[in-house]
Coordinates of C-alpha atoms in Angstrom, one line a residue:
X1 CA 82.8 89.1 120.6
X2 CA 86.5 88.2 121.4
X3 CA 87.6 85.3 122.5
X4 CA 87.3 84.5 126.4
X5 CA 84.8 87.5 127.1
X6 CA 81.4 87.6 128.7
X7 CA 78.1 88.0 126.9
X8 CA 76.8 90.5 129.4
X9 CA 73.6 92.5 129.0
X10 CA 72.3 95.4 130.9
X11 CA 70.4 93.6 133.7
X12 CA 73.5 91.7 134.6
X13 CA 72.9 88.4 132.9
X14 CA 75.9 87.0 131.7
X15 CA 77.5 83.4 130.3
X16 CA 79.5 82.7 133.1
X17 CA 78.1 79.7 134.7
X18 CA 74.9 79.5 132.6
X19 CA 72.9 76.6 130.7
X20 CA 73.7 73.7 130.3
X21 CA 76.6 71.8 132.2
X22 CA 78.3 68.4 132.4
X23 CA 78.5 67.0 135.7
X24 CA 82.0 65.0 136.0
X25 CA 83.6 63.3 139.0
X26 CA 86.0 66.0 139.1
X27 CA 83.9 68.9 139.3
X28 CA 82.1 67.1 142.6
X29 CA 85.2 66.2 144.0
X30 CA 86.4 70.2 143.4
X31 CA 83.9 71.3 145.6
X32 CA 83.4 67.9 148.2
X33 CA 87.3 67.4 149.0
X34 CA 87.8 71.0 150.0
X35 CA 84.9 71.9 152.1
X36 CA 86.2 68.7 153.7
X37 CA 89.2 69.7 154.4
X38 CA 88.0 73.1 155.6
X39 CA 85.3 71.5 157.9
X40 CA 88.3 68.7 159.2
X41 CA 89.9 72.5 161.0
X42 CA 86.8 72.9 163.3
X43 CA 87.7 69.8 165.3
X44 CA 91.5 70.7 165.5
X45 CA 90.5 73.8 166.9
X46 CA 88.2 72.7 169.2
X47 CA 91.6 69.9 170.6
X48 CA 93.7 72.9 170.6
X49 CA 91.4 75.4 173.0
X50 CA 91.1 72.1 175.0
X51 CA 94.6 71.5 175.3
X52 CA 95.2 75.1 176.0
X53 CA 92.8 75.7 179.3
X54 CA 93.6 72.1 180.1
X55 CA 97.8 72.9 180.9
X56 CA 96.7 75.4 183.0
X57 CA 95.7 72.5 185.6
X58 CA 92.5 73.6 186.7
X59 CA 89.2 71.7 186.0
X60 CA 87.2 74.5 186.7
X61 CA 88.5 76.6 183.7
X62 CA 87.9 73.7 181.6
X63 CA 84.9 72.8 182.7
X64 CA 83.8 76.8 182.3
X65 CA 85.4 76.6 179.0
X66 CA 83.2 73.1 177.6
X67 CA 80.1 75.0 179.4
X68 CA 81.0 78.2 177.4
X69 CA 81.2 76.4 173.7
X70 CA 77.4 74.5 174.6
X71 CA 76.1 78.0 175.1
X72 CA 77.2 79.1 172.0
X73 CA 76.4 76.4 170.2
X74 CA 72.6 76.6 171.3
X75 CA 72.9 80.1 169.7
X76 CA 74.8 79.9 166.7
X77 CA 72.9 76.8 165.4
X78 CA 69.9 79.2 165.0
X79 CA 71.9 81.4 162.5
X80 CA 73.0 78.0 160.3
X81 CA 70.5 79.2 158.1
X82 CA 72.2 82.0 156.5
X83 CA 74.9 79.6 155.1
X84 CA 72.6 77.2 153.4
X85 CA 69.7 79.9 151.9
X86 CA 72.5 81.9 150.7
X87 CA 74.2 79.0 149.2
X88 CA 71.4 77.8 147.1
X89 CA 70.2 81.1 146.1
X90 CA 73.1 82.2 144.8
X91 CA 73.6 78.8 143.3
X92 CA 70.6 78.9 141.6
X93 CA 71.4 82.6 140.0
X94 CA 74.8 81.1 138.9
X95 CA 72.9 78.5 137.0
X96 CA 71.0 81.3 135.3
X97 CA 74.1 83.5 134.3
X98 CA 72.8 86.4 136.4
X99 CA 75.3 88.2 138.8
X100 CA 73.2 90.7 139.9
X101 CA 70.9 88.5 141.3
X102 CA 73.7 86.5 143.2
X103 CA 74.8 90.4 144.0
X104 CA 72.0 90.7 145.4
X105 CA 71.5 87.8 147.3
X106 CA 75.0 88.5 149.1
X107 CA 74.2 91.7 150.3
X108 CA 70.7 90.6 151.8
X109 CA 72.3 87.9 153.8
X110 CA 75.0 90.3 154.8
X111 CA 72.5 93.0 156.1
X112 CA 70.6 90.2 158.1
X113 CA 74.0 88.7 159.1
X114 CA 75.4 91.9 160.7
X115 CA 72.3 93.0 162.1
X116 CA 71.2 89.9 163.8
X117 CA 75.0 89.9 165.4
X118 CA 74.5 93.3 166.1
X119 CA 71.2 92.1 168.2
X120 CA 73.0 89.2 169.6
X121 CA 75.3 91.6 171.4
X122 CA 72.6 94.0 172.4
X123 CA 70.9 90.5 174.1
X124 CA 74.3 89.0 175.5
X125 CA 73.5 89.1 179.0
X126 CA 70.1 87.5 178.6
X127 CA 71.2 84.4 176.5
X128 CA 74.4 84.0 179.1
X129 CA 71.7 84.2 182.1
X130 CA 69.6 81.5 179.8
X131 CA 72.3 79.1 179.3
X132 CA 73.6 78.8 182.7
X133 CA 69.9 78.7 183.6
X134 CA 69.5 75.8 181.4
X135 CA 73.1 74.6 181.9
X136 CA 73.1 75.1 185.8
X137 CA 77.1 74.5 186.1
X138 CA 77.7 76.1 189.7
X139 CA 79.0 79.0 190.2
X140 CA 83.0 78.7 190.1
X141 CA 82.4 76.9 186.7
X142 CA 80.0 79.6 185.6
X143 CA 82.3 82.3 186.1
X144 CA 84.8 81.3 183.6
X145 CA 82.1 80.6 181.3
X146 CA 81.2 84.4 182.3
X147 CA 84.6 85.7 181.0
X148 CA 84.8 83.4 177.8
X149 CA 81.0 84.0 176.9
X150 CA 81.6 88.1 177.2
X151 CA 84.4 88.0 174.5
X152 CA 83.4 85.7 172.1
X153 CA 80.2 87.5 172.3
X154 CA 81.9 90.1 170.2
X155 CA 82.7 88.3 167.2
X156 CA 78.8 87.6 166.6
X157 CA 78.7 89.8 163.7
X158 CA 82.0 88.9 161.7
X159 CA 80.9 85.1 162.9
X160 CA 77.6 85.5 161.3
X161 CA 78.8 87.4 158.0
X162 CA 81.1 84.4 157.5
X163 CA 78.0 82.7 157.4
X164 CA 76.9 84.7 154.4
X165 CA 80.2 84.6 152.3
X166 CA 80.9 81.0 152.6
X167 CA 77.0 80.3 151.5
X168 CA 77.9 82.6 148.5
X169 CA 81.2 81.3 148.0
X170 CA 79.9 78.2 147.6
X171 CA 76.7 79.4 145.9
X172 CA 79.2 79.8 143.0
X173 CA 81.2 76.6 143.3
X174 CA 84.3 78.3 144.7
X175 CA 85.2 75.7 147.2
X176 CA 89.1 76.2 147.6
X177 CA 88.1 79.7 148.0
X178 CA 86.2 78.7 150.9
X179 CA 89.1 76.0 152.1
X180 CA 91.4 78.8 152.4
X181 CA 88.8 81.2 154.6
X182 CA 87.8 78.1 156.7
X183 CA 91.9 77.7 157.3
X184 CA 92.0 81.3 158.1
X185 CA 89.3 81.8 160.4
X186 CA 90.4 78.6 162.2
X187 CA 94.4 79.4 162.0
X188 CA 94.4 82.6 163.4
X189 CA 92.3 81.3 165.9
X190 CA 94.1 78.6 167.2
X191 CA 97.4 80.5 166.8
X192 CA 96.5 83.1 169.3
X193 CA 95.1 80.3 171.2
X194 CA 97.8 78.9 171.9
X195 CA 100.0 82.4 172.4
X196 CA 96.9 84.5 174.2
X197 CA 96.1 81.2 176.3
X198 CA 99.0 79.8 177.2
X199 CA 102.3 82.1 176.6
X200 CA 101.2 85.5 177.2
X201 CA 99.1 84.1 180.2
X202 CA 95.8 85.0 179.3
X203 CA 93.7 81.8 179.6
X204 CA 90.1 81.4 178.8
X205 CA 90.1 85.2 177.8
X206 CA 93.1 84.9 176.0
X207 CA 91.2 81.7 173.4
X208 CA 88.0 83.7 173.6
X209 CA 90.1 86.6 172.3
X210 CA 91.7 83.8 169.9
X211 CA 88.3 83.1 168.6
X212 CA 86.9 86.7 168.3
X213 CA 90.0 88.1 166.5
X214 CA 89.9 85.1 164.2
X215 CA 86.1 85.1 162.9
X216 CA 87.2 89.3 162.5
X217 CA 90.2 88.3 159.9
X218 CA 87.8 86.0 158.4
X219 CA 85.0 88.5 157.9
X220 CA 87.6 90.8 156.8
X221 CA 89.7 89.1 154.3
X222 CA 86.5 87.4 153.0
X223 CA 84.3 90.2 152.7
X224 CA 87.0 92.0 150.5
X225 CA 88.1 89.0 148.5
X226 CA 84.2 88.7 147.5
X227 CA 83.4 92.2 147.2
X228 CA 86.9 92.9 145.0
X229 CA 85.6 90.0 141.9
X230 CA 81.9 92.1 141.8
X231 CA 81.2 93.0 138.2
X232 CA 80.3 96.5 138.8
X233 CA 78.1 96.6 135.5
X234 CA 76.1 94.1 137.3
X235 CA 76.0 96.0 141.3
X236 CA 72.1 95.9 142.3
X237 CA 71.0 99.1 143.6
X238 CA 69.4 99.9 147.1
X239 CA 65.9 99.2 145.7
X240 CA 66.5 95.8 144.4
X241 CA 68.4 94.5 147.8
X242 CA 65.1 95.9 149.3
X243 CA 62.5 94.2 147.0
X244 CA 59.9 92.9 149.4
X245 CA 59.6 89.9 146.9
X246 CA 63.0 88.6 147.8
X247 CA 63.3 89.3 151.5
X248 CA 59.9 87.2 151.8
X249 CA 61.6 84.4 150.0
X250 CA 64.8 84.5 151.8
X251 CA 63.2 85.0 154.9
X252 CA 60.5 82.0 154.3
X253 CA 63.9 79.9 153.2
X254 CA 65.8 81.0 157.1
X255 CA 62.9 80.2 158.8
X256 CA 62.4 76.6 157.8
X257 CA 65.9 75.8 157.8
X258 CA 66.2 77.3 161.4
X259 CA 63.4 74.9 162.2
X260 CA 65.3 72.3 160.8
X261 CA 68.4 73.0 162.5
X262 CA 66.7 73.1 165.6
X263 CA 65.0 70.0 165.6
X264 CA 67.7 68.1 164.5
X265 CA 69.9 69.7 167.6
X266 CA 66.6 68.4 169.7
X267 CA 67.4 64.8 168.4
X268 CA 70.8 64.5 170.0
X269 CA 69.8 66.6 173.2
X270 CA 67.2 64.1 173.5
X271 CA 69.3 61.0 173.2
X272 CA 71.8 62.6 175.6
X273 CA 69.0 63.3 178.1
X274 CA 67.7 59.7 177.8
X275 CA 70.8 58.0 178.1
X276 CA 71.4 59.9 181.5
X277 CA 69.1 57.1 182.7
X278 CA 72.0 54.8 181.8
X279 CA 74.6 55.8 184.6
X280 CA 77.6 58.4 183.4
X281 CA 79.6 55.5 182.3
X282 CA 77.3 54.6 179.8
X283 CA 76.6 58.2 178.7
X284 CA 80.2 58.5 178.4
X285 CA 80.1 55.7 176.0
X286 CA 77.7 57.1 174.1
X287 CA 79.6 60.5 173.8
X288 CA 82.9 58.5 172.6
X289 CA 80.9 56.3 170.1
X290 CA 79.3 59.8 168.5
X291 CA 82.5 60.4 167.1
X292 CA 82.2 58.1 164.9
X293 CA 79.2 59.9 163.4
X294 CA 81.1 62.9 163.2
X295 CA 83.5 61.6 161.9
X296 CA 81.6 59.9 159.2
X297 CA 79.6 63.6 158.9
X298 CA 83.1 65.8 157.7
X299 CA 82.8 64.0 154.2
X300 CA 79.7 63.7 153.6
X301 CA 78.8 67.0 154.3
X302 CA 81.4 67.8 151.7
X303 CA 79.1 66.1 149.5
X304 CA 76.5 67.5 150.7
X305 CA 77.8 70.7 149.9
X306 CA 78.7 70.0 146.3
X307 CA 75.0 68.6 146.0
X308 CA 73.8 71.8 146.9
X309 CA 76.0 73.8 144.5
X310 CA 74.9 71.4 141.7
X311 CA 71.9 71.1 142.2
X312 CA 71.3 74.8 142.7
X313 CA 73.2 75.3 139.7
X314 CA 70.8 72.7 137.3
X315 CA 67.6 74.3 138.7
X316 CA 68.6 77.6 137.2
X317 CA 70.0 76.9 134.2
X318 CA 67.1 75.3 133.4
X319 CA 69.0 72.0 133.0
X320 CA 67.6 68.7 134.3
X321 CA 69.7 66.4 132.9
X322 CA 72.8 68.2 135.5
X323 CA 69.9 67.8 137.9
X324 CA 69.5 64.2 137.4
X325 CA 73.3 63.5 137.4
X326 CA 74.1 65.7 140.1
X327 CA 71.8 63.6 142.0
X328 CA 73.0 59.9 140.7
X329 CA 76.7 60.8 141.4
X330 CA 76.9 62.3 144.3
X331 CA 74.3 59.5 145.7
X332 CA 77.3 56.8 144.7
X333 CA 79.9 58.7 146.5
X334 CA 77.8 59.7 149.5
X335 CA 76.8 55.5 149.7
X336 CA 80.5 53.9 148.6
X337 CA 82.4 55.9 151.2
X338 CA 79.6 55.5 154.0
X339 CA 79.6 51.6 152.8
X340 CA 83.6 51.7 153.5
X341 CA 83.5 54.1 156.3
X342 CA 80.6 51.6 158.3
X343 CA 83.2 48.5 157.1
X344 CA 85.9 50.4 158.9
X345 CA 84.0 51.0 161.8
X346 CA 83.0 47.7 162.1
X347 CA 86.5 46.0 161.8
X348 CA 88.8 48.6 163.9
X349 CA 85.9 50.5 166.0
X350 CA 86.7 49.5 168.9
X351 CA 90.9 50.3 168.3
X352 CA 89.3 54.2 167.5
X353 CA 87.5 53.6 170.8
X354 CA 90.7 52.6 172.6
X355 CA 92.1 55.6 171.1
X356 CA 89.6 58.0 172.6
X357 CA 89.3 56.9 175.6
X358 CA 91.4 55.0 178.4
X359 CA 89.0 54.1 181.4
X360 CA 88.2 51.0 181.3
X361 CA 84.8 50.3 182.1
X362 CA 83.9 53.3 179.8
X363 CA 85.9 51.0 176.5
X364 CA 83.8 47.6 177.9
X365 CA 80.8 49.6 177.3
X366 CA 81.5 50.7 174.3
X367 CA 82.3 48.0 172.6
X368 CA 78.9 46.8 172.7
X369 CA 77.4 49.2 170.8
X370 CA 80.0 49.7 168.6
X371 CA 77.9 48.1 165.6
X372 CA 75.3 50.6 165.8
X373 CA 77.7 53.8 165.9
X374 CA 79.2 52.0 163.0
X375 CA 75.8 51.8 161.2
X376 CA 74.4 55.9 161.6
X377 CA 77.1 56.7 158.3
X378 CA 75.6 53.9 155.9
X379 CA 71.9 55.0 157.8
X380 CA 72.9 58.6 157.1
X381 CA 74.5 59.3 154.2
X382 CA 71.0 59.6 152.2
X383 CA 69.9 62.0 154.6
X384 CA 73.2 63.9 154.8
X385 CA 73.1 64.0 150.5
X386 CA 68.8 64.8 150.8
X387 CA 69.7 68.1 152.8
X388 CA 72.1 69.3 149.9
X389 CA 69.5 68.5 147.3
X390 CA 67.0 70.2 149.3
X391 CA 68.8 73.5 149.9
X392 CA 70.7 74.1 146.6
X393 CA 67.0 73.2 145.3
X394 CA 65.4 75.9 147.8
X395 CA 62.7 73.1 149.1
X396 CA 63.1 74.3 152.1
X397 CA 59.5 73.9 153.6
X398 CA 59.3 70.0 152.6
X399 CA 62.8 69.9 154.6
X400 CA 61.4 71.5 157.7
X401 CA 58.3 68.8 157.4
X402 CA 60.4 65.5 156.4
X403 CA 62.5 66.2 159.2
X404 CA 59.0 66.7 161.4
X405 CA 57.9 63.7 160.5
X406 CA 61.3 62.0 161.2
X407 CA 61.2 63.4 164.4
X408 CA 58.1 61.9 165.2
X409 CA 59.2 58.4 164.1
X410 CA 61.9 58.8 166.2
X411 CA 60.3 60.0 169.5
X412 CA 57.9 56.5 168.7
X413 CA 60.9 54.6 168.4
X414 CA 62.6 55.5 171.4
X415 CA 59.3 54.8 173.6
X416 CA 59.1 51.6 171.8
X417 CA 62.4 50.6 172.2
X418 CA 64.1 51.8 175.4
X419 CA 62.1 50.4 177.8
X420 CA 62.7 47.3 176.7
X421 CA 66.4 47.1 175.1
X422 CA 67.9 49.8 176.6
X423 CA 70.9 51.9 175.2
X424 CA 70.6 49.1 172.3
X425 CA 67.6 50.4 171.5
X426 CA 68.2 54.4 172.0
X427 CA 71.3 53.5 169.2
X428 CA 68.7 51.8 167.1
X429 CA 66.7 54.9 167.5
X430 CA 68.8 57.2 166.2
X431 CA 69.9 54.7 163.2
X432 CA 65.9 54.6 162.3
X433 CA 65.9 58.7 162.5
X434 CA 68.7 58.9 160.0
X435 CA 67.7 56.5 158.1
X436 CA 63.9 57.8 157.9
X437 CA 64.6 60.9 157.2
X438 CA 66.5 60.3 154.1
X439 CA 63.8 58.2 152.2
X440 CA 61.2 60.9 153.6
X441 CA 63.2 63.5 151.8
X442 CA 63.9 61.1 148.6
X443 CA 60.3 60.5 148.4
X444 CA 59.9 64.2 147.6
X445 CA 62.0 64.4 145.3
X446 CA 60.7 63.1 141.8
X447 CA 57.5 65.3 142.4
X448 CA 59.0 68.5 143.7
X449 CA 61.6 68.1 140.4
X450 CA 59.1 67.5 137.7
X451 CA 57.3 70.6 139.3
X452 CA 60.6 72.8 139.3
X453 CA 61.4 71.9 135.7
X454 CA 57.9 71.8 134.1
X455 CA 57.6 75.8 135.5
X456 CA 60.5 76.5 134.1

């Protein structure tokens, strides 16, 4: 065999990626710092289409416009799924040298990805009718939601194939690969934001237009920059993609991350909902203080996402020693920059509060609780790092029940602790959640790995 070729055998195994592998700081930093990056663009975007609608000097469009991104929110948190069970899947058939397999697994997710967009076209006008139901933002504020919602609507499925290719892209430990889609997607989009919106006089339809021709460029350029590095020896034919075997799988693996994904939305809905009962300059508090989260959230889901590769990758090679290192170093990243994050937070918080905000009474109250907003990235980094072990590891149903059980815990801990310390104790809540649903996760883990390996 020359030098630098590919031991490839008929069923489309090859060395690429196999075996065993030596975890290094650098390879997690290859995949953590981009996806970083790339996730840091989402936020810009989301300042830009504010700043956009806002220079047009009318609350009403902004207001339609904040209503319009909660609806779709609600919906596209249901499809998160197709991201992470393509990602470990494909991860895990990178680990065993097999690119038919990870073939494969791309073109299920895309068929589900386009069809389910497809459907959430066909169902538009219901889920608009259900989120101003649920939303109940007046009329004049629900008609510019109207016109925003019925062209972003559009770009459902090029927003849900994205989905697909950045789980696969990152399946495969491509992460600058996914950087520069992220920056494409996001670019376009605020580009024509900013011209659609603002120059050519478009307004809310002109950024919904932003958006929809954006996720389209992404789809586009990403679906061909996947599709063009396909070994064709390995292409899995139409009865393979079809195998009832792995649609169950995949399908078993969406479902409980959906779950997942949904009841973690229903922990913030719920601390938004309870801290109503706090006046709105308290609640506005708490939605300037959640930043800090966020913030705290960009890196370590890049982590998280190089956890899942990893891992992923050392479950099908076969290899537990990756496994075991995988785990140990990203666990010391995830903790020392939550650890410095959480000091930061706790020396210049409330300068980053001043910085967000500039009513008064809205900084006096969040100083406060400033501590606690400080405390959810050392709380969560182990549950941030757990989900990235738990999807490049395809433990997907003990995921959907450790984050059951946390849920639980943390509906106990708000009616213990609300009534009688207040928005102290709905912070201290959602520090206990975090931090619970980590150690439930971690807990799983030397079991559900000793069981991986030994069947292996």
């Amino acid at each position: 065999m020359q030098a630098g070729s590919i031991d490839r055998d008929a069923s489309g195994l090859n060395a690429e990626g196999a075996g065993a592998f030596h975890v290094t700081n650098r390879l997690i930093l290859s995949i953590a710092v981009p996806m970083t990056l790339g996730f840091l663009t989402t936020p810009l975007l989301g300042l830009v289409d504010t700043a956009v609608v806002g220079r047009l000097g009318d609350a009403t469009l902004l207001a339609g416009l904040a209503v319009g991104a909660v609806v779709f929110d609600l919906i596209f948190v249901t499809f998160n799924f197709l991201r992470s069970a393509t990602t470990g899947l494909v991860a895990q058939a990178y680990g065993r040298g097999n690119r038919r397999e990870e073939q494969t697994v791309f073109w299920r997710s895309m068929i589900i990805a386009l069809t389910a967009g497809v459907a959430t076209i066909v169902l538009s006008p219901l889920l608009l009718w259900a989120g101003l139901m649920l939303l109940d933002p007046g009329e004049a504020v629900a008609d510019v939601t109207r016109t925003y919602f019925l062209w972003r609507i559009l770009a459902a499925p090029a927003s849900l194939a994205n989905y697909a290719i950045l789980g696969y892209v990152l399946g495969r430990g491509q992460a600058t690969l996914g950087l520069l889609l992220q920056t494409l997607i996001n670019g376009v989009n605020i580009v024509l934001s900013i011209t659609l919106g603002l120059y050519v006089g478009w307004g809310v339809a002109g950024v919904a237009i932003a958006t929809l021709t954006g996720e389209m460029v992404g789809a586009i350029v990403g679906f061909a920059l996947v599709v063009s590095r396909f070994d064709p020896t390995a292409r899995p034919t139409w009865r393979e993609i079809a195998e009832r075997a792995g649609l169950t799988r995949l399908f078993a693996l969406n479902r409980d991350i959906m779950i997942r994904s949904f009841v973690l939305l229903a922990v913030f809905l719920v601390m938004t909902r309870v801290g109503t009962a706090f006046g709105p300059v308290t609640l506005a508090a708490n939605a300037v203080l959640m930043t800090i989260f966020l913030v705290a959230g960009y890196y370590l889901d890049g982590l998280a996402n190089a956890a899942e590769q990893l891992i992923g990758r050392a479950i099908g090679a076969a290899y537990r020693p990756a496994f075991e290192r995988a785990l140990k170093m990203t666990a010391l990243w995830s903790f020392g920059l939550a650890a410095l994050t959480t000091l930061g937070f706790f020396l210049f918080g409330n300068d980053l509060v001043d910085l967000l905000t500039t009513a008064p009474d809205v900084r006096a109250v969040a100083y406060d609780y400033t501590p606690w907003a400080a405390l959810t990235a050392i709380t969560g980094a182990l549950a941030f790092l757990m989900d990235g072990v738990f999807i490049g590891a395809t433990w997907s149903r003990d995921m959907r029940n450790m984050m059951l059980a946390a849920f639980a815990i943390y509906i106990a801990a708000l009616c213990a602790f609300v009534p009688f310390f207040g928005n102290h104790g709905l912070w201290a809540a959602l520090n206990l959640f975090l931090l619970c649903r980590g150690l439930l996760l971690l807990s799983r883990v030397p079991r559900r790995s000793a069981q991986t390996f030994a069947a292996q």
